Structures are given as structure tokens and as C-alpha cells.
mmCIF file with all atom_site columns, C-alpha atoms in Angstrom:
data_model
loop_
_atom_site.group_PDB
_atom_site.id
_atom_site.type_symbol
_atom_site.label_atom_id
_atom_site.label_alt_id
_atom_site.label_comp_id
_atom_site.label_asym_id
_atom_site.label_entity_id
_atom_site.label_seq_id
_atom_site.pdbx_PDB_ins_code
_atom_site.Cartn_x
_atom_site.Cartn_y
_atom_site.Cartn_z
_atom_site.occupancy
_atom_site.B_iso_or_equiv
_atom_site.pdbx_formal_charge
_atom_site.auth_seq_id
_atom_site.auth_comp_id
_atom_site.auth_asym_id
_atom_site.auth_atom_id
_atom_site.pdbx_PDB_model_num
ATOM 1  C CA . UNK A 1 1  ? -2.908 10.404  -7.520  1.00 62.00 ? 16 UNK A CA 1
ATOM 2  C CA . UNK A 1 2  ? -4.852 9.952   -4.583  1.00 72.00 ? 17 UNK A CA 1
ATOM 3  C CA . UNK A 1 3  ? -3.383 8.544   -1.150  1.00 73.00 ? 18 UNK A CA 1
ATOM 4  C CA . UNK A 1 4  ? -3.024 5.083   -1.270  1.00 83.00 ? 19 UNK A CA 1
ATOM 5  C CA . UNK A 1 5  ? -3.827 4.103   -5.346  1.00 89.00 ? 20 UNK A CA 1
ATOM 6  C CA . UNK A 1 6  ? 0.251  4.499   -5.647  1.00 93.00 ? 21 UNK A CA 1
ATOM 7  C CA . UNK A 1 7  ? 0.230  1.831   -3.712  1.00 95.00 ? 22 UNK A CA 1
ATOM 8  C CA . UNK A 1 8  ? -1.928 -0.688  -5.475  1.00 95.00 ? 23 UNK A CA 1
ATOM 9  C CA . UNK A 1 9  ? -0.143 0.630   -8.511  1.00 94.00 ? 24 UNK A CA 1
ATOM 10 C CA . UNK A 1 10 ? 3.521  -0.595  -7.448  1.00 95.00 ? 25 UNK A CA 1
ATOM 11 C CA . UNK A 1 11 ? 2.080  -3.937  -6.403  1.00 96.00 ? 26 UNK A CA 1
ATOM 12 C CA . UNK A 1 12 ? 0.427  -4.322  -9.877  1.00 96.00 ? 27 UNK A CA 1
ATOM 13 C CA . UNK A 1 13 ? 3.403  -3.026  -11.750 1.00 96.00 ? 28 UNK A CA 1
ATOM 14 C CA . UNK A 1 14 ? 5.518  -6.130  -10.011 1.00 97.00 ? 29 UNK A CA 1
ATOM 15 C CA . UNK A 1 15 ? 2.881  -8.502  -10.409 1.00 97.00 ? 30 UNK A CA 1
ATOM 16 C CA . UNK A 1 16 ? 2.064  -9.545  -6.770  1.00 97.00 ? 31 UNK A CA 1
ATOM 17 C CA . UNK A 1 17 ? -1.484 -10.790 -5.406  1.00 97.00 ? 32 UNK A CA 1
ATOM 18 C CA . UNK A 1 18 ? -2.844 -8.821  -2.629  1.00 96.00 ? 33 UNK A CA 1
ATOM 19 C CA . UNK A 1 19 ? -3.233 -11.901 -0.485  1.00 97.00 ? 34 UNK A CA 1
ATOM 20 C CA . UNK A 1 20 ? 0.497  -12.478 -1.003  1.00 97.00 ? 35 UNK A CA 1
ATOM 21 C CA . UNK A 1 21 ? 1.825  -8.932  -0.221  1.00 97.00 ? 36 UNK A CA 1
ATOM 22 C CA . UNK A 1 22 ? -0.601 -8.531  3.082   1.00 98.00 ? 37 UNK A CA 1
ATOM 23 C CA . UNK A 1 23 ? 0.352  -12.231 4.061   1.00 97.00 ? 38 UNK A CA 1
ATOM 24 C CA . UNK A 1 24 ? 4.222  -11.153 4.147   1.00 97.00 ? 39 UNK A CA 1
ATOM 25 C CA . UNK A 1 25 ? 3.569  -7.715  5.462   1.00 97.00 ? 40 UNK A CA 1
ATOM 26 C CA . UNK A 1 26 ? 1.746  -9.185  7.974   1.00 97.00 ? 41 UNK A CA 1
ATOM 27 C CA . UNK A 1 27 ? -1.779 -7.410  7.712   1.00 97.00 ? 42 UNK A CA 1
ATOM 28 C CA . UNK A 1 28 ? -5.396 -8.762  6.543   1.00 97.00 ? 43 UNK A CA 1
ATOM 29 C CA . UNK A 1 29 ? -6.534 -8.396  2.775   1.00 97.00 ? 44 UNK A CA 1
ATOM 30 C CA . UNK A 1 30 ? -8.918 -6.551  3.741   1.00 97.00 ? 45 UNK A CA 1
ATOM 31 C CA . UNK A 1 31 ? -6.844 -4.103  5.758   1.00 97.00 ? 46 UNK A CA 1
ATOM 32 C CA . UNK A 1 32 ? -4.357 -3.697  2.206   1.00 97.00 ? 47 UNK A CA 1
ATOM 33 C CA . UNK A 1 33 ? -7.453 -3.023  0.322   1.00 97.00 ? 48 UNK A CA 1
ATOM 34 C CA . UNK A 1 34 ? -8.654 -0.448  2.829   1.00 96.00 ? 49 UNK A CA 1
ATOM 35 C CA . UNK A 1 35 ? -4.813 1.161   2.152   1.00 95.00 ? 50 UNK A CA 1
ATOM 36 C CA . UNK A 1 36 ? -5.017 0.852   -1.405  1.00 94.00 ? 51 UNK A CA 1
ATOM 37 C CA . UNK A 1 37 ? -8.449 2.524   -1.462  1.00 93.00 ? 52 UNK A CA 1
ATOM 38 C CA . UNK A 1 38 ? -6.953 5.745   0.456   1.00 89.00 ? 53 UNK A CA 1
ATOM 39 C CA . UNK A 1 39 ? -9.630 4.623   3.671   1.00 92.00 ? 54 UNK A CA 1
ATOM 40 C CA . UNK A 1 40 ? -7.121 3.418   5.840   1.00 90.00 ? 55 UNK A CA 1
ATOM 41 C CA . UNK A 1 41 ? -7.106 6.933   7.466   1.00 80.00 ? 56 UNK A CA 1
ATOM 42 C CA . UNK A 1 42 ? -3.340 5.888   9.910   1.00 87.00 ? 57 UNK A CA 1
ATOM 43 C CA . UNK A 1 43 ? -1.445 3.258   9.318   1.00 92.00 ? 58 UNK A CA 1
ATOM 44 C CA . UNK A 1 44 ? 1.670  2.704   11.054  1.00 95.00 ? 59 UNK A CA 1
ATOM 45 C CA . UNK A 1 45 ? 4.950  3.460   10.715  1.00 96.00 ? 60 UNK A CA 1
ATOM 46 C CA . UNK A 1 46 ? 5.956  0.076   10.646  1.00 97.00 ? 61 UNK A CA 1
ATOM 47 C CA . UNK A 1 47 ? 3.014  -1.149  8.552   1.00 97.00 ? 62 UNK A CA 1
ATOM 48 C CA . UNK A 1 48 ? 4.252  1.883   5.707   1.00 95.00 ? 63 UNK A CA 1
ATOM 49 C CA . UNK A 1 49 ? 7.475  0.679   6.331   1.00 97.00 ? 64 UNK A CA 1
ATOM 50 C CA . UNK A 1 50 ? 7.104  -3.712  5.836   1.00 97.00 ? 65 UNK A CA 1
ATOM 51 C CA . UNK A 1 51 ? 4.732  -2.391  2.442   1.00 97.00 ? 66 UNK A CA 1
ATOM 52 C CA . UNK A 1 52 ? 7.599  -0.236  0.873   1.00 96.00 ? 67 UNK A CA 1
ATOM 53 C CA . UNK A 1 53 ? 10.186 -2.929  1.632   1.00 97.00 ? 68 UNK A CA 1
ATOM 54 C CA . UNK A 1 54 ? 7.636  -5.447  0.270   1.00 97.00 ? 69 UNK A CA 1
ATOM 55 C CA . UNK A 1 55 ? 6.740  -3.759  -2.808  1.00 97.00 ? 70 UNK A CA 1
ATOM 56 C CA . UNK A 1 56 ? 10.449 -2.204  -3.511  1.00 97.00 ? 71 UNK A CA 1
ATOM 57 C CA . UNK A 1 57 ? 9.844  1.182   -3.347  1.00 95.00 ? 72 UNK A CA 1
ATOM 58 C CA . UNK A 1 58 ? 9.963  4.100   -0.154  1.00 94.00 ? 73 UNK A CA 1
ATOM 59 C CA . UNK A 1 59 ? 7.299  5.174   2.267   1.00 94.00 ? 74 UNK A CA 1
ATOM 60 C CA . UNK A 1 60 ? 7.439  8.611   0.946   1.00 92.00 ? 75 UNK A CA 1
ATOM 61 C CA . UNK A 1 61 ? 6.678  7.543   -2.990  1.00 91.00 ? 76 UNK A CA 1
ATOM 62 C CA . UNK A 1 62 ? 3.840  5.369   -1.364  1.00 91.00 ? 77 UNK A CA 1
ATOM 63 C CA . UNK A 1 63 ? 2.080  7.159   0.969   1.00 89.00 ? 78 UNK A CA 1
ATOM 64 C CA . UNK A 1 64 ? 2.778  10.566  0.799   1.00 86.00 ? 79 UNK A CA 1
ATOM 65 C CA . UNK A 1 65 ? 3.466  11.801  -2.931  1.00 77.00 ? 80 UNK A CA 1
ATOM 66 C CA . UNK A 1 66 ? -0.337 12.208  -3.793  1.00 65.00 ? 81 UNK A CA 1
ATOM 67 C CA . UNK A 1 67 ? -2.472 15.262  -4.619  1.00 60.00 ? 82 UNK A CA 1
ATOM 68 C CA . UNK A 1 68 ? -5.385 15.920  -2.875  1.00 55.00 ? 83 UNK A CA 1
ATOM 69 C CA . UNK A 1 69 ? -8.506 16.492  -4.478  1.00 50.00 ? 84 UNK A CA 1
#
């Protein structure tokens, strides 16, 4: 899976609205769909963080269990 898609995929598989989830993480749409496409190159430790605890899952099975391709 490539960086970032396990993301959108967790926030699909509980239903959620982008808008919502970046509203209470406290980032743009546009900057969760930059995330979710794997183009968001750094984001930070707390942003990783508020997304995980948002979408009930870990940093680690969201951002870094992926194989490159």
C-alpha cells in the first residue's frame, strides 16, 4: 500500500468526511488530501499524531506500514 492511501482507507472504513476529520485535526482539506495521496512529503509529528487519534488507529499503521514501489 502506498504511503498515505492507509490513511484514506481507515477514514473510509469509519465513515468520516474529509472535511470533518481535517476540521478536528486541525489541517485544510486540501492538506488531508495531499496526505492521503502520499504527496504530503513531512508531516508532523503532531499532525500524524491528532490523524491516528482521529481516525482510531496508530501513527505507525498509518504512515509508515506501506511498501514502496
Amino acid at each position: 500500500m502506498r504511503r498515505g492511501l492507509a490513511v484514506r482507507v481507515r477514514r473510509t472504513e469509519l465513515e468520516k468526511k474529509s472535511t470533518e476529520v481535517a476540521f478536528k485535526v486541525g489541517i485544510t482539506r486540501e492538506y488531508l488530501r495531499l496526505i492521503e495521496a502520499g504527496k504530503a512529503k513531512n508531516p508532523s509529528i503532531e499532525v500524524m499524531k491528532n490523524l491516528a487519534a482521529e481516525l482510531q488507529s496508530d501513527v505507525q499503521t498509518l504512515f509508515f506500514s506501506f511498501d514502496e514501489e
